[in-house]
GROMACS .gro file of C-alpha atoms in nm:
model
  433
    1MET     CA    1  14.890   2.518  12.313
    2GLY     CA    2  14.705   2.628  12.003
    3HIS     CA    3  14.739   2.885  11.727
    4VAL     CA    4  14.422   3.099  11.708
    5VAL     CA    5  14.357   3.337  11.419
    6LEU     CA    6  14.125   3.634  11.467
    7GLY     CA    7  13.992   3.681  11.115
    8ALA     CA    8  13.855   4.007  10.970
    9PRO     CA    9  13.789   4.155  11.315
   10PRO     CA   10  13.540   4.446  11.315
   11VAL     CA   11  13.688   4.758  11.474
   12ALA     CA   12  13.367   4.801  11.675
   13ARG     CA   13  13.456   4.482  11.865
   14TYR     CA   14  13.799   4.606  11.972
   15HIS     CA   15  13.722   4.614  12.347
   16LEU     CA   16  13.594   4.255  12.340
   17HIS     CA   17  13.876   4.124  12.120
   18GLU     CA   18  14.151   4.303  12.310
   19ARG     CA   19  14.034   4.145  12.634
   20LEU     CA   20  13.995   3.802  12.476
   21LEU     CA   21  14.338   3.806  12.313
   22ARG     CA   22  14.491   3.908  12.644
   23VAL     CA   23  14.341   3.602  12.818
   24LEU     CA   24  14.438   3.363  12.537
   25ARG     CA   25  14.799   3.481  12.537
   26HIS     CA   26  14.813   3.462  12.916
   27ARG     CA   27  14.711   3.097  12.883
   28GLY     CA   28  14.995   3.028  12.641
   29HIS     CA   29  14.819   3.040  12.304
   30ARG     CA   30  14.963   3.198  11.995
   31VAL     CA   31  14.722   3.454  11.845
   32SER     CA   32  14.735   3.610  11.497
   33VAL     CA   33  14.523   3.904  11.381
   34LEU     CA   34  14.436   3.862  11.015
   35ALA     CA   35  14.263   4.179  10.891
   36THR     CA   36  14.173   4.207  10.522
   37ALA     CA   37  14.067   4.575  10.501
   38PRO     CA   38  14.342   4.841  10.489
   39ALA     CA   39  14.188   5.064  10.759
   40THR     CA   40  14.136   4.767  10.991
   41ARG     CA   41  14.494   4.649  10.945
   42THR     CA   42  14.622   4.996  11.029
   43PHE     CA   43  14.397   5.026  11.333
   44TRP     CA   44  14.517   4.700  11.486
   45ALA     CA   45  14.878   4.782  11.409
   46ARG     CA   46  14.836   5.117  11.590
   47GLN     CA   47  14.714   4.925  11.896
   48GLY     CA   48  15.044   4.736  11.905
   49GLU     CA   49  14.934   4.411  11.738
   50ALA     CA   50  15.162   4.225  11.499
   51VAL     CA   51  14.908   4.208  11.218
   52VAL     CA   52  14.952   3.932  10.960
   53ARG     CA   53  15.104   4.060  10.638
   54LEU     CA   54  14.996   3.844  10.349
   55GLY     CA   55  15.257   3.792  10.083
   56ALA     CA   56  15.197   3.836   9.712
   57ALA     CA   57  15.064   3.528   9.538
   58PRO     CA   58  14.938   3.452   9.187
   59PRO     CA   59  14.556   3.478   9.159
   60SER     CA   60  14.486   3.108   9.122
   61PRO     CA   61  14.211   3.018   9.371
   62PRO     CA   62  14.040   2.679   9.354
   63THR     CA   63  13.748   2.653   9.114
   64THR     CA   64  13.510   2.577   9.402
   65TRP     CA   65  13.573   2.899   9.596
   66PRO     CA   66  13.248   3.060   9.720
   67LEU     CA   67  13.264   3.408   9.564
   68GLY     CA   68  13.176   3.339   9.203
   69ASP     CA   69  12.875   3.573   9.223
   70LEU     CA   70  13.096   3.882   9.262
   71ALA     CA   71  13.133   4.149   8.996
   72PRO     CA   72  13.439   4.094   8.771
   73GLY     CA   73  13.645   4.370   8.936
   74ARG     CA   74  13.583   4.247   9.290
   75ARG     CA   75  13.630   3.887   9.177
   76GLN     CA   76  13.979   3.969   9.052
   77ARG     CA   77  14.068   4.141   9.380
   78PHE     CA   78  13.938   3.850   9.587
   79ALA     CA   79  14.118   3.604   9.362
   80GLY     CA   80  14.447   3.757   9.466
   81LEU     CA   81  14.340   3.760   9.832
   82ALA     CA   82  14.232   3.396   9.810
   83ALA     CA   83  14.567   3.290   9.672
   84ALA     CA   84  14.754   3.483   9.942
   85LEU     CA   85  14.537   3.326  10.212
   86GLU     CA   86  14.594   2.980  10.067
   87ALA     CA   87  14.969   3.033  10.090
   88TRP     CA   88  14.953   3.169  10.447
   89PHE     CA   89  14.728   2.892  10.583
   90ALA     CA   90  14.939   2.627  10.412
   91GLN     CA   91  15.253   2.764  10.576
   92GLU     CA   92  15.124   2.848  10.925
   93GLN     CA   93  14.869   2.564  10.972
   94PRO     CA   94  14.670   2.741  11.248
   95ASP     CA   95  14.438   2.541  11.472
   96LEU     CA   96  14.131   2.764  11.485
   97LEU     CA   97  13.992   3.062  11.293
   98LEU     CA   98  13.770   3.297  11.495
   99LEU     CA   99  13.519   3.504  11.295
  100ASP     CA  100  13.302   3.763  11.465
  101GLN     CA  101  12.971   3.904  11.338
  102ASP     CA  102  13.072   4.008  10.985
  103ARG     CA  103  12.934   3.761  10.729
  104GLY     CA  104  13.063   3.953  10.428
  105ASP     CA  105  13.273   3.830  10.137
  106ALA     CA  106  13.605   3.845  10.324
  107SER     CA  107  13.475   3.632  10.612
  108ARG     CA  108  13.321   3.380  10.373
  109LEU     CA  109  13.653   3.351  10.195
  110LEU     CA  110  13.846   3.313  10.521
  111GLN     CA  111  13.613   3.037  10.635
  112PHE     CA  112  13.644   2.856  10.303
  113VAL     CA  113  14.025   2.866  10.297
  114ALA     CA  114  14.057   2.771  10.664
  115ARG     CA  115  13.842   2.462  10.624
  116ARG     CA  116  14.032   2.357  10.312
  117HIS     CA  117  14.346   2.347  10.525
  118GLY     CA  118  14.193   2.156  10.817
  119CYS     CA  119  14.159   2.457  11.043
  120ARG     CA  120  13.849   2.462  11.263
  121VAL     CA  121  13.624   2.768  11.240
  122LEU     CA  122  13.432   2.925  11.527
  123TRP     CA  123  13.178   3.200  11.468
  124LEU     CA  124  13.077   3.468  11.717
  125GLY     CA  125  12.787   3.706  11.667
  126ASP     CA  126  12.541   3.930  11.845
  127GLY     CA  127  12.334   3.718  12.079
  128LEU     CA  128  11.958   3.685  12.071
  129LEU     CA  129  11.943   3.827  12.424
  130PRO     CA  130  12.099   4.156  12.535
  131HIS     CA  131  12.467   4.134  12.630
  132THR     CA  132  12.520   3.784  12.493
  133LEU     CA  133  12.713   3.634  12.203
  134GLN     CA  134  12.625   3.350  11.971
  135VAL     CA  135  12.902   3.092  11.946
  136ASP     CA  136  12.876   2.824  11.679
  137GLU     CA  137  13.105   2.632  11.443
  138ARG     CA  138  12.852   2.636  11.158
  139GLY     CA  139  12.768   3.006  11.166
  140ILE     CA  140  12.538   3.257  11.331
  141ASP     CA  141  12.168   3.339  11.303
  142GLY     CA  142  12.024   3.152  11.003
  143ASP     CA  143  12.347   2.954  10.963
  144ALA     CA  144  12.357   2.841  11.327
  145ALA     CA  145  12.355   2.472  11.418
  146LEU     CA  146  12.009   2.489  11.575
  147ALA     CA  147  11.845   2.668  11.281
  148GLY     CA  148  11.617   2.435  11.090
  149ARG     CA  149  11.702   2.134  11.306
  150ALA     CA  150  11.435   1.864  11.323
  151PRO     CA  151  11.249   1.847  11.657
  152ARG     CA  152  11.351   1.484  11.711
  153ALA     CA  153  11.717   1.595  11.723
  154LEU     CA  154  11.644   1.772  12.053
  155ARG     CA  155  11.509   1.471  12.239
  156ALA     CA  156  11.837   1.417  12.425
  157VAL     CA  157  11.865   1.782  12.537
  158ALA     CA  158  11.789   1.834  12.905
  159ARG     CA  159  11.577   2.139  12.977
  160ASN     CA  160  11.719   2.396  13.217
  161ASP     CA  161  11.422   2.584  13.357
  162GLU     CA  162  11.636   2.788  13.598
  163LEU     CA  163  11.847   2.918  13.310
  164LEU     CA  164  11.540   3.002  13.101
  165ALA     CA  165  11.370   3.190  13.384
  166ALA     CA  166  11.688   3.385  13.455
  167SER     CA  167  11.731   3.461  13.085
  168LEU     CA  168  11.381   3.610  13.063
  169ALA     CA  169  11.434   3.815  13.379
  170HIS     CA  170  11.767   3.938  13.244
  171ALA     CA  171  11.610   4.047  12.914
  172LEU     CA  172  11.315   4.226  13.072
  173ALA     CA  173  11.525   4.400  13.338
  174GLN     CA  174  11.771   4.524  13.072
  175VAL     CA  175  12.065   4.472  13.307
  176THR     CA  176  12.405   4.603  13.197
  177PRO     CA  177  12.704   4.389  13.305
  178PHE     CA  178  12.988   4.531  13.508
  179ALA     CA  179  13.241   4.565  13.227
  180LEU     CA  180  13.616   4.522  13.242
  181PRO     CA  181  13.822   4.841  13.199
  182ARG     CA  182  13.881   4.948  12.841
  183ALA     CA  183  14.227   4.973  12.689
  184PRO     CA  184  14.307   5.315  12.544
  185VAL     CA  185  14.247   5.350  12.170
  186ARG     CA  186  14.531   5.494  11.962
  187PRO     CA  187  14.387   5.658  11.650
  188PRO     CA  188  14.574   5.624  11.320
  189THR     CA  189  14.749   5.931  11.191
  190SER     CA  190  14.578   6.146  10.929
  191GLY     CA  191  14.832   6.030  10.671
  192GLN     CA  192  14.756   5.665  10.746
  193ARG     CA  193  14.383   5.726  10.720
  194VAL     CA  194  14.418   5.895  10.382
  195ALA     CA  195  14.645   5.619  10.249
  196ASP     CA  196  14.397   5.353  10.366
  197ALA     CA  197  14.109   5.546  10.208
  198LEU     CA  198  14.289   5.555   9.873
  199ALA     CA  199  14.357   5.180   9.890
  200THR     CA  200  13.994   5.117   9.985
  201TRP     CA  201  13.869   5.335   9.700
  202ARG     CA  202  14.067   5.130   9.447
  203ASN     CA  203  13.929   4.803   9.585
  204ALA     CA  204  13.578   4.881   9.710
  205GLY     CA  205  13.468   5.221   9.579
  206ALA     CA  206  13.427   5.577   9.700
  207LEU     CA  207  13.161   5.516   9.965
  208ALA     CA  208  13.367   5.250  10.140
  209ALA     CA  209  13.672   5.478  10.120
  210LEU     CA  210  13.483   5.761  10.287
  211ARG     CA  211  13.369   5.533  10.568
  212SER     CA  212  13.721   5.402  10.622
  213LEU     CA  213  13.840   5.750  10.723
  214SER     CA  214  13.651   5.732  11.052
  215VAL     CA  215  13.627   5.356  11.109
  216TRP     CA  216  13.867   5.378  11.404
  217ARG     CA  217  13.603   5.572  11.600
  218GLU     CA  218  13.391   5.256  11.615
  219ALA     CA  219  13.628   5.129  11.884
  220LEU     CA  220  13.533   5.413  12.118
  221PRO     CA  221  13.260   5.354  12.381
  222GLN     CA  222  12.910   5.422  12.253
  223SER     CA  223  12.636   5.606  12.440
  224PRO     CA  224  12.377   5.370  12.590
  225ALA     CA  225  12.041   5.346  12.417
  226PRO     CA  226  11.758   5.529  12.596
  227GLN     CA  227  11.522   5.317  12.800
  228ALA     CA  228  11.167   5.282  12.670
  229ALA     CA  229  10.874   5.417  12.869
  230TRP     CA  230  10.602   5.184  12.747
  231ARG     CA  231  10.313   4.995  12.902
  232PRO     CA  232  10.139   4.708  12.726
  233PRO     CA  233   9.772   4.746  12.632
  234THR     CA  234   9.513   4.587  12.860
  235THR     CA  235   9.356   4.401  12.564
  236PRO     CA  236   9.520   4.135  12.341
  237TYR     CA  237   9.745   4.258  12.060
  238LEU     CA  238  10.000   4.129  11.811
  239ALA     CA  239  10.364   4.234  11.837
  240VAL     CA  240  10.543   4.325  11.514
  241LEU     CA  241  10.923   4.338  11.537
  242LEU     CA  242  11.059   4.538  11.243
  243GLN     CA  243  11.415   4.536  11.112
  244ASP     CA  244  11.619   4.777  10.907
  245ALA     CA  245  11.677   4.679  10.545
  246ALA     CA  246  12.052   4.674  10.616
  247ASP     CA  247  12.016   4.431  10.908
  248PRO     CA  248  12.259   4.143  10.837
  249ARG     CA  249  11.988   3.896  10.940
  250LEU     CA  250  11.772   4.024  10.654
  251VAL     CA  251  12.059   4.055  10.407
  252HIS     CA  252  12.194   3.704  10.461
  253ASP     CA  253  11.898   3.502  10.592
  254ALA     CA  254  11.592   3.662  10.430
  255PRO     CA  255  11.693   3.843  10.110
  256ASP     CA  256  11.337   3.812   9.972
  257ALA     CA  257  11.166   3.938  10.287
  258PRO     CA  258  10.868   4.173  10.249
  259SER     CA  259  10.901   4.541  10.325
  260ALA     CA  260  10.814   4.673  10.670
  261ALA     CA  261  10.493   4.830  10.536
  262GLN     CA  262  10.386   4.502  10.375
  263LEU     CA  263  10.452   4.314  10.699
  264LEU     CA  264  10.246   4.567  10.896
  265ARG     CA  265   9.948   4.543  10.663
  266ALA     CA  266   9.951   4.164  10.678
  267ALA     CA  267   9.986   4.167  11.058
  268ALA     CA  268   9.698   4.414  11.095
  269ALA     CA  269   9.475   4.189  10.882
  270ALA     CA  270   9.575   3.887  11.091
  271SER     CA  271   9.503   4.082  11.410
  272ARG     CA  272   9.147   4.150  11.293
  273GLU     CA  273   9.093   3.788  11.197
  274LEU     CA  274   9.217   3.670  11.539
  275GLY     CA  275   8.988   3.902  11.733
  276CYS     CA  276   9.242   4.169  11.824
  277ASP     CA  277   9.062   4.439  11.621
  278GLY     CA  278   9.378   4.525  11.430
  279ARG     CA  279   9.573   4.617  11.745
  280LEU     CA  280   9.949   4.604  11.693
  281ALA     CA  281  10.248   4.700  11.904
  282VAL     CA  282  10.512   4.784  11.643
  283VAL     CA  283  10.878   4.803  11.744
  284ALA     CA  284  11.104   5.004  11.513
  285PRO     CA  285  11.475   4.937  11.453
  286ALA     CA  286  11.719   5.143  11.657
  287THR     CA  287  11.841   5.316  11.338
  288TRP     CA  288  11.499   5.461  11.251
  289ARG     CA  289  11.392   5.815  11.340
  290ARG     CA  290  11.038   5.803  11.203
  291GLN     CA  291  10.740   5.789  11.438
  292ARG     CA  292  10.471   5.625  11.221
  293LEU     CA  293  10.450   5.373  10.939
  294ALA     CA  294  10.145   5.248  10.747
  295GLY     CA  295   9.915   5.420  10.994
  296HIS     CA  296  10.075   5.267  11.306
  297ASP     CA  297  10.272   5.436  11.582
  298LEU     CA  298  10.625   5.301  11.619
  299LEU     CA  299  10.777   5.208  11.953
  300PRO     CA  300  11.151   5.250  12.021
  301ALA     CA  301  11.380   4.949  11.986
  302ALA     CA  302  11.433   4.934  12.364
  303ALA     CA  303  11.065   4.837  12.405
  304ALA     CA  304  11.115   4.508  12.216
  305PRO     CA  305  11.162   4.281  12.522
  306ALA     CA  306  10.843   4.396  12.696
  307VAL     CA  307  10.643   4.397  12.371
  308ALA     CA  308  10.756   4.047  12.274
  309ALA     CA  309  10.693   3.900  12.619
  310THR     CA  310  10.339   4.036  12.665
  311ALA     CA  311  10.184   4.000  12.318
  312LEU     CA  312   9.929   3.740  12.211
  313ALA     CA  313  10.179   3.645  11.939
  314ALA     CA  314  10.484   3.798  11.772
  315VAL     CA  315  10.534   3.854  11.398
  316THR     CA  316  10.874   3.922  11.248
  317VAL     CA  317  11.110   3.829  10.971
  318ASN     CA  318  11.388   3.710  11.204
  319HIS     CA  319  11.427   3.973  11.477
  320PRO     CA  320  11.645   3.857  11.771
  321ALA     CA  321  11.386   3.972  12.028
  322ALA     CA  322  11.160   3.691  11.906
  323ALA     CA  323  11.374   3.471  12.131
  324ILE     CA  324  11.245   3.674  12.428
  325ALA     CA  325  10.891   3.605  12.311
  326LEU     CA  326  10.968   3.232  12.307
  327LEU     CA  327  11.111   3.250  12.660
  328ALA     CA  328  10.783   3.406  12.773
  329GLY     CA  329  10.573   3.146  12.592
  330THR     CA  330  10.458   3.388  12.322
  331PRO     CA  331  10.405   3.215  11.983
  332VAL     CA  332  10.634   3.346  11.708
  333ALA     CA  333  10.564   3.360  11.335
  334CYS     CA  334  10.877   3.439  11.134
  335LEU     CA  335  10.933   3.488  10.761
  336GLY     CA  336  11.307   3.420  10.744
  337ARG     CA  337  11.577   3.185  10.868
  338ALA     CA  338  11.673   3.234  11.233
  339ALA     CA  339  11.874   3.061  11.504
  340TYR     CA  340  11.547   2.980  11.683
  341GLY     CA  341  11.388   2.846  11.364
  342VAL     CA  342  11.309   2.493  11.484
  343ARG     CA  343  10.977   2.356  11.359
  344GLY     CA  344  10.736   2.356  11.651
  345VAL     CA  345  10.937   2.619  11.839
  346ALA     CA  346  10.891   2.905  11.594
  347HIS     CA  347  10.658   2.894  11.293
  348LEU     CA  348  10.803   2.976  10.950
  349THR     CA  349  10.542   3.142  10.731
  350SER     CA  350  10.471   3.387  10.449
  351LEU     CA  351  10.253   3.696  10.420
  352ALA     CA  352   9.978   3.499  10.248
  353ASP     CA  353   9.973   3.232  10.520
  354LEU     CA  354  10.031   3.457  10.820
  355THR     CA  355   9.679   3.436  10.966
  356THR     CA  356   9.663   3.057  10.926
  357THR     CA  357  10.007   3.017  11.081
  358LEU     CA  358   9.914   3.230  11.382
  359ARG     CA  359   9.596   3.032  11.438
  360THR     CA  360   9.797   2.710  11.434
  361ALA     CA  361  10.062   2.854  11.665
  362LEU     CA  362   9.801   2.966  11.919
  363ARG     CA  363   9.626   2.630  11.912
  364ARG     CA  364   9.927   2.395  11.917
  365ASP     CA  365  10.176   2.483  12.186
  366ARG     CA  366  10.477   2.257  12.246
  367PRO     CA  367  10.630   2.388  12.571
  368ALA     CA  368  10.858   2.089  12.632
  369LEU     CA  369  11.015   2.114  12.286
  370ARG     CA  370  11.050   2.489  12.321
  371ALA     CA  371  11.220   2.451  12.661
  372ARG     CA  372  11.469   2.196  12.525
  373ALA     CA  373  11.551   2.410  12.221
  374LEU     CA  374  11.600   2.726  12.425
  375SER     CA  375  11.802   2.540  12.689
  376TRP     CA  376  12.045   2.428  12.420
  377LEU     CA  377  12.047   2.768  12.249
  378PHE     CA  378  12.125   2.973  12.561
  379GLY     CA  379  12.321   2.707  12.744
  380TYR     CA  380  12.552   2.595  12.461
  381GLY     CA  381  12.483   2.809  12.153
  382HIS     CA  382  12.547   3.131  12.343
  383VAL     CA  383  12.820   3.266  12.566
  384TRP     CA  384  12.707   3.508  12.832
  385CYS     CA  385  12.955   3.774  12.732
  386SER     CA  386  12.852   4.122  12.622
  387PRO     CA  387  13.005   4.239  12.294
  388THR     CA  388  13.005   4.598  12.428
  389HIS     CA  389  13.047   4.544  12.805
  390PRO     CA  390  13.251   4.221  12.842
  391ASP     CA  391  13.293   4.112  13.202
  392HIS     CA  392  13.543   3.869  13.352
  393ASN     CA  393  13.308   3.570  13.352
  394GLY     CA  394  13.206   3.635  12.992
  395VAL     CA  395  13.561   3.660  12.860
  396LEU     CA  396  13.648   3.335  13.038
  397GLY     CA  397  13.347   3.177  12.869
  398LEU     CA  398  13.476   3.284  12.528
  399ALA     CA  399  13.822   3.149  12.607
  400GLN     CA  400  13.663   2.822  12.722
  401ALA     CA  401  13.462   2.794  12.398
  402ILE     CA  402  13.782   2.838  12.199
  403GLU     CA  403  13.987   2.595  12.405
  404THR     CA  404  13.713   2.332  12.382
  405ARG     CA  405  13.759   2.337  12.004
  406LEU     CA  406  14.137   2.304  12.039
  407GLY     CA  407  14.091   1.951  12.172
  408ALA     CA  408  14.335   1.766  12.394
  409ARG     CA  409  14.604   2.034  12.375
  410VAL     CA  410  14.450   2.234  12.660
  411ASP     CA  411  14.226   2.179  12.960
  412ALA     CA  412  13.925   2.405  12.904
  413ASN     CA  413  13.772   2.280  13.229
  414ALA     CA  414  14.039   2.471  13.418
  415LEU     CA  415  13.850   2.790  13.330
  416ARG     CA  416  13.574   2.869  13.577
  417HIS     CA  417  13.287   3.001  13.369
  418ARG     CA  418  12.925   3.012  13.480
  419ARG     CA  419  12.662   2.985  13.206
  420GLY     CA  420  12.380   3.235  13.230
  421PRO     CA  421  12.326   3.602  13.308
  422SER     CA  422  12.513   3.781  13.585
  423TRP     CA  423  12.170   3.862  13.730
  424PRO     CA  424  11.965   3.691  13.865
  425LEU     CA  425  12.169   3.367  13.860
  426ALA     CA  426  12.455   3.533  14.049
  427GLN     CA  427  12.225   3.617  14.340
  428GLN     CA  428  12.258   3.359  14.613
  429PRO     CA  429  11.980   3.322  14.872
  430ARG     CA  430  12.074   3.423  15.222
  431ARG     CA  431  12.104   3.149  15.481
  432GLN     CA  432  11.839   3.149  15.751
  433THR     CA  433  11.979   3.210  16.097
   0.00000   0.00000   0.00000
């Protein structure tokens, strides 16, 4: 069996990770939790996990380590962490490092050290469809294996029309999976929280220290987002999918992206040029509370699937709901790197070229290429497991993805996992009597 390391696990993923670790251990794997933040280490220890304790090591990381752009103070701290990680990976020689969602400095460092020591790396991240997870050895979103791939590389991919139709139905219906029961969360003591906040303040500043005091609450169940009451216009319109400036997809994959107001003005101009009279359906991020921007009414985030599927075309930087637009055959113009960013599937553009790009996208459709790309993305680049409501089939899919990377040591085929959404693929037609 293999040795799997859960690296820098976000507290918000506790329900998912607790269920996954339970399955992996039941199947005989050794699992280590390697948390780098003080509050996260304390949280996992309070849940009964034997968290990895890195020993002291001289700050002598290799000259090629990937964090040279850090400020001097943070560079010194990460130098010590890098050396400690080098010593631990050299001694333990784990088989696979699992990283989930967080693409920050600590995760980058963990990935770098793991690969130096021959340890495979598997990334998980929020899926492009509701209640799914990306799973990829290269990375997630703009770092994913499909992102930027040449169209000819998809010639051997078989299209799965049943999966694509079910995926679109799943996204539009906004179905919530039947989740496994949650393990109780044991909060750290007040003394532990204060001690972790002081350690965080020394390493990462006052704001991070303040946040660390309540980070354990992220493991508690969150209230569901309200459903959107929205009907599409009866005349053609452009969809604009906005993102918050703190969205990791913007931070890591489109650092030079235009502001939301700039994107709206360019989209409105393109809408007039394309005969839509400036009509836009603008979807706001879930974190926004404002109702209007640049003269346009904002729709709630929950309206994104319906907006993307019914528009003449969709404009975004790299919003995940653009994948729903592609499933519905809606052309997508994006301004940043994305997991669906295959030339001919989505259309990479800029503000200055937006109108020209949309004209080209509306005139040159490549449905066969799009079907092959999406079949690979949702059949192999995703696991149908909700990060917030993991069900039994989804957790088995995650375990299967991990065991597949462990090679001949285990039989991943012994796990019965069905690719695709729980509905409608799970519905079997009744036999005629």
